[in-house]
PDB file of C-alpha atoms in Angstrom:
ATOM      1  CA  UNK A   1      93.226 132.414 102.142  1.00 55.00           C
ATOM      2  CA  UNK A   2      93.082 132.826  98.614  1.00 50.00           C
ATOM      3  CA  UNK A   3      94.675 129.583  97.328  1.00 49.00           C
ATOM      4  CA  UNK A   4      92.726 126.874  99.282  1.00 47.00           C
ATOM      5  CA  UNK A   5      89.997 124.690  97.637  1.00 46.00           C
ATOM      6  CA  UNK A   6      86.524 125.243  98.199  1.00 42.00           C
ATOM      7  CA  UNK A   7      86.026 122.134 100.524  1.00 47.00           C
ATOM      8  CA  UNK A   8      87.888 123.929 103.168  1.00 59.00           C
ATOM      9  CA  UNK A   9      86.271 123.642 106.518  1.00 68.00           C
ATOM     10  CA  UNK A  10      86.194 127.293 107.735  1.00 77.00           C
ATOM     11  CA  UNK A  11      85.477 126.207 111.332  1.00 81.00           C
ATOM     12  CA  UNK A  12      88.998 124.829 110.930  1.00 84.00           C
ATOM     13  CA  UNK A  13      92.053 127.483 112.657  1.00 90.00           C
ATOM     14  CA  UNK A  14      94.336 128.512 109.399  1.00 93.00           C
ATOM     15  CA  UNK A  15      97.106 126.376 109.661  1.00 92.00           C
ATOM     16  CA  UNK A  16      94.864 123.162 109.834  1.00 90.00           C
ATOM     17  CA  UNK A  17      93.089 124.806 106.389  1.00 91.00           C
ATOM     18  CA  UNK A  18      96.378 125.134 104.642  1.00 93.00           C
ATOM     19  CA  UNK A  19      97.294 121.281 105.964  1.00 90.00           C
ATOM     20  CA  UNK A  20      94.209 119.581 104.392  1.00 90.00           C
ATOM     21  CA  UNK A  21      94.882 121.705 101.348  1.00 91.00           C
ATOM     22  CA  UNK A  22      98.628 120.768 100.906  1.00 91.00           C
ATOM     23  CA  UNK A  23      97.245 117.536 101.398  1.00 88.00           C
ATOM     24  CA  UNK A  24      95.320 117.423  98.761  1.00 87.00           C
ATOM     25  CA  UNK A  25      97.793 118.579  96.487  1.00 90.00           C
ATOM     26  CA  UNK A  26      99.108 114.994  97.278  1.00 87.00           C
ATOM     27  CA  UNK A  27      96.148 113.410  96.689  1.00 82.00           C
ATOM     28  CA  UNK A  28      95.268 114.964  93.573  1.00 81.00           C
ATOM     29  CA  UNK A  29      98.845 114.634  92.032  1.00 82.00           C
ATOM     30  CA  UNK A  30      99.661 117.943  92.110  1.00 88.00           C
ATOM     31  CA  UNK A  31     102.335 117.081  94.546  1.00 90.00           C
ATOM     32  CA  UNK A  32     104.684 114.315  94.119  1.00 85.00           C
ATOM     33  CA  UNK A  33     105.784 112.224  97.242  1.00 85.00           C
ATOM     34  CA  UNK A  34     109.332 111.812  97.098  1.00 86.00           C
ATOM     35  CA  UNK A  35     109.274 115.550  95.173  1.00 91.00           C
ATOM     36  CA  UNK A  36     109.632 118.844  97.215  1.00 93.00           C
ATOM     37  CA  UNK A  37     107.261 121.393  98.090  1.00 93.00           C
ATOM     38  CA  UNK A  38     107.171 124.921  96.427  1.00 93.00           C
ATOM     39  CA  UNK A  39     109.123 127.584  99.155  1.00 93.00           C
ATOM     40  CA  UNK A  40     108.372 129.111 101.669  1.00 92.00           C
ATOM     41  CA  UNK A  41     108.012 132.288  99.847  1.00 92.00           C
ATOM     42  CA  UNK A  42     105.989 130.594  96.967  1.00 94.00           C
ATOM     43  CA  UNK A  43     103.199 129.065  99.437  1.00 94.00           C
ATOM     44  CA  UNK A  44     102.946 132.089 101.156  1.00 93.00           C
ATOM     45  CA  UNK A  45     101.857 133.931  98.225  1.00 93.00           C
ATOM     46  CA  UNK A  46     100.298 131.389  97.047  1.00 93.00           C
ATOM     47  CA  UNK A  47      97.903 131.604 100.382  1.00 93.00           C
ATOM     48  CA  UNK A  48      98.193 134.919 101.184  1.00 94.00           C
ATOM     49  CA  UNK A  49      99.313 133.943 104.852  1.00 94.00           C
ATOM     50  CA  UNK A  50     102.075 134.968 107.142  1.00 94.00           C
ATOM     51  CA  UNK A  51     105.042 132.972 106.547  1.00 94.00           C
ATOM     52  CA  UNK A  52     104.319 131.209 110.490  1.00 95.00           C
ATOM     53  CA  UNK A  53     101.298 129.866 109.500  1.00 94.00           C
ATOM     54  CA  UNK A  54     102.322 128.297 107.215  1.00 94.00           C
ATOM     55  CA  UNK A  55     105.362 126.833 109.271  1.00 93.00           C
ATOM     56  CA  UNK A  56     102.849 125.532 111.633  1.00 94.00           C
ATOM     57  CA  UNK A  57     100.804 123.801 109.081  1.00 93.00           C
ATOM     58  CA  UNK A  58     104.258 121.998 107.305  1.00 94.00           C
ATOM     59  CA  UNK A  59     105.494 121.032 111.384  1.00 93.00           C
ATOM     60  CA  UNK A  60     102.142 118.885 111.679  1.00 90.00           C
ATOM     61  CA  UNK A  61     102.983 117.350 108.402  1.00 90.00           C
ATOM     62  CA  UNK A  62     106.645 116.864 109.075  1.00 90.00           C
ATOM     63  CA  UNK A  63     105.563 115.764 112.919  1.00 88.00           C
ATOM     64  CA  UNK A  64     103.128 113.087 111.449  1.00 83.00           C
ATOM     65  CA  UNK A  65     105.680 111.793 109.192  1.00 82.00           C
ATOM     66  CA  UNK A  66     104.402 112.423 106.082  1.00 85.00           C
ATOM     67  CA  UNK A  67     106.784 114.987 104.984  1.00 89.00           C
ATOM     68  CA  UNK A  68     111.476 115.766 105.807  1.00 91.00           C
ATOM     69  CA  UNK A  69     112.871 119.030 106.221  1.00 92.00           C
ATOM     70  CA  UNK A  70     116.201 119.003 104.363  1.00 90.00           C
ATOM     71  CA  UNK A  71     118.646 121.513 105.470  1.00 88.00           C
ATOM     72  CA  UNK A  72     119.178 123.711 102.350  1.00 86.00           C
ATOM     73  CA  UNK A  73     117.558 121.427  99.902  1.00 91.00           C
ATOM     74  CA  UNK A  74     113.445 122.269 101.119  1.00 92.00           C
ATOM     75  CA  UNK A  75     110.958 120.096 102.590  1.00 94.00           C
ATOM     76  CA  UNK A  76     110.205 116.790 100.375  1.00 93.00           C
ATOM     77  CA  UNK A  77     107.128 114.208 100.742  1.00 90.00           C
ATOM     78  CA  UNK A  78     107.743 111.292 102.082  1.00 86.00           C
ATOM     79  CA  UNK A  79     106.345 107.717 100.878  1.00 79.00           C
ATOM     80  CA  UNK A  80     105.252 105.853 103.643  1.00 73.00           C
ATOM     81  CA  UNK A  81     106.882 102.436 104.082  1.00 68.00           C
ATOM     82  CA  UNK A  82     103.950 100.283 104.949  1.00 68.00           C
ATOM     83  CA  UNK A  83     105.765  96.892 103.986  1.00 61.00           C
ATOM     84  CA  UNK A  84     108.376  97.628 106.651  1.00 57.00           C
ATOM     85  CA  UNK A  85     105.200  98.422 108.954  1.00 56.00           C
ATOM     86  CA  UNK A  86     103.181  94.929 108.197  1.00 55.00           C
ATOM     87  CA  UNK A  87     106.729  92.822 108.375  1.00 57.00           C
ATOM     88  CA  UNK A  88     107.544  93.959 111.345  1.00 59.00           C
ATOM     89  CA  UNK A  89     104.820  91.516 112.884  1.00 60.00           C
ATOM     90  CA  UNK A  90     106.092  88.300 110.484  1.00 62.00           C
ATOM     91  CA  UNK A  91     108.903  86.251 109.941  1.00 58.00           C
ATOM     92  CA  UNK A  92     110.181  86.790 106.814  1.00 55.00           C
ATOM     93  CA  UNK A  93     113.153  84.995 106.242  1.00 51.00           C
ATOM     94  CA  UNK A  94     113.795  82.523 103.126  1.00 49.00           C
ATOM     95  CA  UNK A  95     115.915  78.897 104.483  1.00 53.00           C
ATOM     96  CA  UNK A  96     119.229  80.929 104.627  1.00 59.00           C
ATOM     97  CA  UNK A  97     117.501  83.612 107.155  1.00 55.00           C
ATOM     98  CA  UNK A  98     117.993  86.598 104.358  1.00 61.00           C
ATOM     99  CA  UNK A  99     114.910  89.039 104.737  1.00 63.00           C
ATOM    100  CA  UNK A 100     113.000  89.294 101.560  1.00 67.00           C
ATOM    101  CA  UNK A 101     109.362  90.622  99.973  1.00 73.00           C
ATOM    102  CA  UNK A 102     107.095  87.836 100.039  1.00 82.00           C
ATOM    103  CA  UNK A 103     106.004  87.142  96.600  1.00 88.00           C
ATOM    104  CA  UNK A 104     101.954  87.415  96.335  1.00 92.00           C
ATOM    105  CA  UNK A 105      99.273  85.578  94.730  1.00 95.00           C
ATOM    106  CA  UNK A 106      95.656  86.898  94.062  1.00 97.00           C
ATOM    107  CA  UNK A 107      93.413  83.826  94.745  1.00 97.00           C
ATOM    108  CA  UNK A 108      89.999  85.685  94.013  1.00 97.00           C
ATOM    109  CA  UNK A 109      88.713  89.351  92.436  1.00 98.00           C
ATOM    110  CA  UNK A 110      85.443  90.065  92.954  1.00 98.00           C
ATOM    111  CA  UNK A 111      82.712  93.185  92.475  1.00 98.00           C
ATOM    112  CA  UNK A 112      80.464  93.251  95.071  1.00 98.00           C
ATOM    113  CA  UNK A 113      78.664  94.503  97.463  1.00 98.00           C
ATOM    114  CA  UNK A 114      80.240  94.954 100.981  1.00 97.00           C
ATOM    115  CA  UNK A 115      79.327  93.921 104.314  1.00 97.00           C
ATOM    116  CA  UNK A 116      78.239  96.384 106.642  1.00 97.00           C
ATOM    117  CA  UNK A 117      81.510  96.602 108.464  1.00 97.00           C
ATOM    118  CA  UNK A 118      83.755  97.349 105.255  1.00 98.00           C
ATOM    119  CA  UNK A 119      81.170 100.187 104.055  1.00 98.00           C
ATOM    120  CA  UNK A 120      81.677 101.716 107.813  1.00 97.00           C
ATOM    121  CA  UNK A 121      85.111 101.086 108.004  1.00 97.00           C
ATOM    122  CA  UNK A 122      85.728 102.761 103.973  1.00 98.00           C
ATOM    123  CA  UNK A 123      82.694 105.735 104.555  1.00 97.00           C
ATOM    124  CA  UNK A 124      80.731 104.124 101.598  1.00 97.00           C
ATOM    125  CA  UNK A 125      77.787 105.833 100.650  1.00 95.00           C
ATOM    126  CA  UNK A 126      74.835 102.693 100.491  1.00 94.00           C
ATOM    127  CA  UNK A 127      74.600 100.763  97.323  1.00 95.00           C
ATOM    128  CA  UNK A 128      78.148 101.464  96.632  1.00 97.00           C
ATOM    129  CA  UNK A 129      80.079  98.338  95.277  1.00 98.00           C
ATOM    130  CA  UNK A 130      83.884  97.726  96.621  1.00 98.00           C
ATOM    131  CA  UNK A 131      86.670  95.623  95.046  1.00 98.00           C
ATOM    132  CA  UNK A 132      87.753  92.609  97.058  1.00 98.00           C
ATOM    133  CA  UNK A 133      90.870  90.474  96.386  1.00 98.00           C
ATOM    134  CA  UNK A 134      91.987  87.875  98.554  1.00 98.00           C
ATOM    135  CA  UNK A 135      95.685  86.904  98.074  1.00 96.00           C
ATOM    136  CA  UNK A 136      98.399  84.736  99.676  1.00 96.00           C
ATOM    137  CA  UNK A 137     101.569  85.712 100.445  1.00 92.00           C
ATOM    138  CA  UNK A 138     104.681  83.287 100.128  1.00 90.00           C
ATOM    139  CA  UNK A 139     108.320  82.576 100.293  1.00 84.00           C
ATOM    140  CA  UNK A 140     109.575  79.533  98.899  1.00 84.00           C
ATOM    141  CA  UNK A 141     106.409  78.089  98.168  1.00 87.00           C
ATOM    142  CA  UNK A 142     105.060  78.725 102.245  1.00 87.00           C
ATOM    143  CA  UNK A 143     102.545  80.805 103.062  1.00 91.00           C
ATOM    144  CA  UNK A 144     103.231  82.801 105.269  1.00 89.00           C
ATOM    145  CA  UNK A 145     100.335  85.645 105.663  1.00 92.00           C
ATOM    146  CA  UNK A 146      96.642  85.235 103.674  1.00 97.00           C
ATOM    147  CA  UNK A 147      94.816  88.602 102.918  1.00 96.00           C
ATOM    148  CA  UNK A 148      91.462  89.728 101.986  1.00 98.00           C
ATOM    149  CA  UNK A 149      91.601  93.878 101.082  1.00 98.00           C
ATOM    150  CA  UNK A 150      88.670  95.805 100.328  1.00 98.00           C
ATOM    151  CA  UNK A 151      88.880  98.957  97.810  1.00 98.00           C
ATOM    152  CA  UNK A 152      86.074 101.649  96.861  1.00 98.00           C
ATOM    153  CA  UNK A 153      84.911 100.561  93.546  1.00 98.00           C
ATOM    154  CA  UNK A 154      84.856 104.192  92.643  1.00 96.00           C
ATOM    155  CA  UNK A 155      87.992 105.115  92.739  1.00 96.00           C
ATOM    156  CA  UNK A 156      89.827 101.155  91.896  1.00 98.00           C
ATOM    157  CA  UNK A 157      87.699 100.069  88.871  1.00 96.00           C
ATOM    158  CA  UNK A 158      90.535 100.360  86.966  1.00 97.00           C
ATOM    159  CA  UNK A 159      91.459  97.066  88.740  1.00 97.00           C
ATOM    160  CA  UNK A 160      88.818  94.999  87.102  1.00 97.00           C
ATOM    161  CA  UNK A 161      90.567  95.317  83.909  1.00 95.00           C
ATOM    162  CA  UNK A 162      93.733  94.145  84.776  1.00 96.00           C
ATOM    163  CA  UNK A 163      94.728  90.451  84.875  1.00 96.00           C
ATOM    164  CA  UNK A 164      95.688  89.997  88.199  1.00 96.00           C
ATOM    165  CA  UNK A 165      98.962  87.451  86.848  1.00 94.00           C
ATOM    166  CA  UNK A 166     100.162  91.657  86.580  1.00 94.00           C
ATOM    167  CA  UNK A 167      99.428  92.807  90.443  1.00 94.00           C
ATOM    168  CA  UNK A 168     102.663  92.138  91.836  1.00 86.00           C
ATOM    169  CA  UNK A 169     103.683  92.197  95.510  1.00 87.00           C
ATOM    170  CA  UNK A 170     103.530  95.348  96.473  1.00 87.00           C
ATOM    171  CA  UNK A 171      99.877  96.946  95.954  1.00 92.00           C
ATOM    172  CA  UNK A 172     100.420 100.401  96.814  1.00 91.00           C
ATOM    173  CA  UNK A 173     102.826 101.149  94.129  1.00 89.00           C
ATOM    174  CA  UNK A 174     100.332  99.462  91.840  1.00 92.00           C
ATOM    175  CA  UNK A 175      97.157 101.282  93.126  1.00 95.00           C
ATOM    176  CA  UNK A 176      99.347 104.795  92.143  1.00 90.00           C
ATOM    177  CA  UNK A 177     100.655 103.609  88.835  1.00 91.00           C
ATOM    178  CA  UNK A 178      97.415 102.225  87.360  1.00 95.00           C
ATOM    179  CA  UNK A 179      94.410 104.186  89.246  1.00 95.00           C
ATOM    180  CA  UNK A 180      96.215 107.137  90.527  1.00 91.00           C
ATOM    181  CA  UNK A 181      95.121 106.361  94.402  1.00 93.00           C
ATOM    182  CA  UNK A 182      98.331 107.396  97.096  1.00 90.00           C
ATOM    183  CA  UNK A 183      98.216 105.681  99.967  1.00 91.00           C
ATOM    184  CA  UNK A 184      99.355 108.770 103.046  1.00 88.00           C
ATOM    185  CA  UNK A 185      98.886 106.635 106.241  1.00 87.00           C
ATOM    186  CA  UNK A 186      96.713 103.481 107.815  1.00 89.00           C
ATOM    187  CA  UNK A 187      95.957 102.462 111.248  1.00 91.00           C
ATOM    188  CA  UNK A 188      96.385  98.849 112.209  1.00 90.00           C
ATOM    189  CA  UNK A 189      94.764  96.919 114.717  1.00 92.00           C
ATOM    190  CA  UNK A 190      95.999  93.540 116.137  1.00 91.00           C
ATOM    191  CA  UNK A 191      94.010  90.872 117.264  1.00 95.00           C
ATOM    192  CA  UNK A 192      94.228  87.298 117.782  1.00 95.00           C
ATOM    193  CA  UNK A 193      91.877  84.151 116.546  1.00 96.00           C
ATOM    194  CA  UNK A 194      91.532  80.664 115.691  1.00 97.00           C
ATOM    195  CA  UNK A 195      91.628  79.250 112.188  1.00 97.00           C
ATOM    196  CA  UNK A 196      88.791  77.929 110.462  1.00 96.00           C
ATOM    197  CA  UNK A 197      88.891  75.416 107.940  1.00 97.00           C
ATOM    198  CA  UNK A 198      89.323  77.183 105.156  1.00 96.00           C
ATOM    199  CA  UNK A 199      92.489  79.427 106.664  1.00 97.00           C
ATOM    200  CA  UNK A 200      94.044  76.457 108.032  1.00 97.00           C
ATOM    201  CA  UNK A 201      94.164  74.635 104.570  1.00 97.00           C
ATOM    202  CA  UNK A 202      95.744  78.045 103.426  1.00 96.00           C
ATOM    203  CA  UNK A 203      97.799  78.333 105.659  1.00 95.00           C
ATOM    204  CA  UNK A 204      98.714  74.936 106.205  1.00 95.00           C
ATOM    205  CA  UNK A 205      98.005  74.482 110.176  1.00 95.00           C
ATOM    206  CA  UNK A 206      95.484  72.903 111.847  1.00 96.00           C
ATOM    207  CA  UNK A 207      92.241  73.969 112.728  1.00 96.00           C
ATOM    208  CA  UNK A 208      91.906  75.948 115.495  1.00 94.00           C
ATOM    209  CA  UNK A 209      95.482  76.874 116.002  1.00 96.00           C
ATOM    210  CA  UNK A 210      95.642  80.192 116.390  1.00 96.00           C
ATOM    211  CA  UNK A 211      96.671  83.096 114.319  1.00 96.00           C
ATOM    212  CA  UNK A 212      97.403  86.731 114.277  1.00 93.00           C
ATOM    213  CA  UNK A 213      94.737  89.466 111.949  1.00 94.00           C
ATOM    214  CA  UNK A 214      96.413  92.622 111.044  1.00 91.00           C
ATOM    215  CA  UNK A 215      93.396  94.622 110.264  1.00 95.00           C
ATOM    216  CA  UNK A 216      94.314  97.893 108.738  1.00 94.00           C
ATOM    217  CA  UNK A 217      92.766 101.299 107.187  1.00 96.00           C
ATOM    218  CA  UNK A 218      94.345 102.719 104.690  1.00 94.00           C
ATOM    219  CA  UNK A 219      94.268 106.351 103.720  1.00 94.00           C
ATOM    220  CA  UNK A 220      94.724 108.563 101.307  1.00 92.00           C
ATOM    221  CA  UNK A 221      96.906 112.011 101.607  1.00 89.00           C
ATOM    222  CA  UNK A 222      93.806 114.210 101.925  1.00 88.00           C
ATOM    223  CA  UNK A 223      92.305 110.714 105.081  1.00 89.00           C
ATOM    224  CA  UNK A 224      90.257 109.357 102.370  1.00 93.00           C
ATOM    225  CA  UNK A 225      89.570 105.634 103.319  1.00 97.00           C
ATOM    226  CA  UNK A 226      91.146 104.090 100.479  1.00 97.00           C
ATOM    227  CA  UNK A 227      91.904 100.192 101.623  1.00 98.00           C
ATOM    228  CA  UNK A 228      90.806  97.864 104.312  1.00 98.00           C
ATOM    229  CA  UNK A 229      92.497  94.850 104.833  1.00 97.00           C
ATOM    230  CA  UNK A 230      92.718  92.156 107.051  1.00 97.00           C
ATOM    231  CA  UNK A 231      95.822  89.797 106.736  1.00 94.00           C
ATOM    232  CA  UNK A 232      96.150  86.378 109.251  1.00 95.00           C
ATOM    233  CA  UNK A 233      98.981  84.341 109.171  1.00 93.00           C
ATOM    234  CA  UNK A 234     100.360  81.965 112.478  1.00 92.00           C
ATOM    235  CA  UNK A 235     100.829  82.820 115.602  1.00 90.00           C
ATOM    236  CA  UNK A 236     104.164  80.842 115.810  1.00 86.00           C
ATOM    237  CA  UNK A 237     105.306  83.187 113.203  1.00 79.00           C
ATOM    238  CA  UNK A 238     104.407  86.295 114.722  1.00 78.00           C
ATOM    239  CA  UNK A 239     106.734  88.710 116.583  1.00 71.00           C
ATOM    240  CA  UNK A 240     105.789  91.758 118.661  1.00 68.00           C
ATOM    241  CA  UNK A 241     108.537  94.238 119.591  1.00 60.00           C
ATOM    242  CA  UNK A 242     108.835  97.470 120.964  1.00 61.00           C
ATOM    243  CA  UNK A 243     111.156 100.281 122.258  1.00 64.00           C
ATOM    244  CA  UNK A 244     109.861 101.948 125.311  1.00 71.00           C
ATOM    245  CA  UNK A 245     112.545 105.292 125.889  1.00 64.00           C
TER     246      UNK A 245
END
């Protein structure tokens, strides 16, 4: 396969090989999500692989949602909407019940060292320092989720730089525009817990009233752990729904 990179597992069948290299296309800019992918006749000469190899290795992409067939037009990369994902959970509705982007504050930036279950859960190699930010998120002056969101100081130091009056709500955007990190997919786990004081006074609750913690992993195109987060806001808030078919 004459076009893949180097890092290529070889144990791997072909059409997973040609997956984590179009993958990393993504991650390395190559490949623009939103963009479309060279043809079918391109990639295939491009690998030097039989034209349903490589269909099986776009249907895994397509099937895990990370890239859209378009009749006639060619398959395009799609950018995950993990705003819609998180909001899902959480009211958020201003007084007159219109849904809107909760505008964000960064309380704290820090370089540090990370606790043993943020290296695990990012794959840090030991002495390696992460970025952590905890922010609020608010409409009309209520807040309605707080968030503390580990990054690899590696590949974020960028963000050190920056005053963080510039972040602005939505992160992932941010992390692409002024590190040059895509986000490709997270997992998120739900669990629920009581407030301490601290949270409470955030949040504006009382102690011990429970909340809900998003805790998510965040990955790059090529499953680089790129983020992990953990955002609580009220139980009373919080809204679970799904469609069973």
């Amino acid at each position: 396969m004459k076009g893949t990179s180097s890092m290529t597992d070889e144990r791997l069948p072909l059409y997973q090989r040609l997956r984590d290299d179009m993958l990393s296309k993504i991650s390395a800019g190559e490949w623009t999500p939103g963009g479309a992918i060279p043809t079918e006749a391109e990639l295939t000469k491009h690998y030097g692989v039989a034209v349903g190899t490589l269909r099986k290795a776009v249907d895994t992409l397509v099937q895990d949602g990370l890239m859209k067939r378009s009749q006639g037009r060619g398959t395009f990369i799609l950018r995950p909407n993990f705003e819609g994902s998180l909001f899902r959970f959480f009211r958020q509705v201003d007084a007159r019940g219109d849904r809107r982007i909760p505008i964000s504050r960064i309380l704290d930036r820090q370089l540090e060292s990370p606790a043993r279950y943020v290296a695990d859960a990012l794959e840090l190699a030991p002495l390696e320092k992460v970025i952590r930010l905890e922010r609020i998120r608010q409409i009309d002056g209520v807040t309605l989720l707080h968030e503390d969101i580990w990054l690899p100081a590696s590949c974020f130091e960028a963000l050190m730089q920056i005053d963080t009056d510039d972040f602005g709500n939505l992160l992932y955007p941010f992390y692409e525009a002024q590190c040059g990190q895509l986000i490709g997919s997270a997992r998120e786990t739900l669990t629920v817990e009581t407030a301490d004081q601290k949270l409470a006074d955030i949040l504006e609750i009382d102690t011990e009233q429970p909340v809900v913690m998003i805790e998510r992993l965040a990955f790059g195109y090529d499953r680089t752990p790129l983020e992990y987060r953990r955002s609580r806001g009220p139980a009373d808030t919080f809204r679970y729904q799904v469609d069973i078919t």
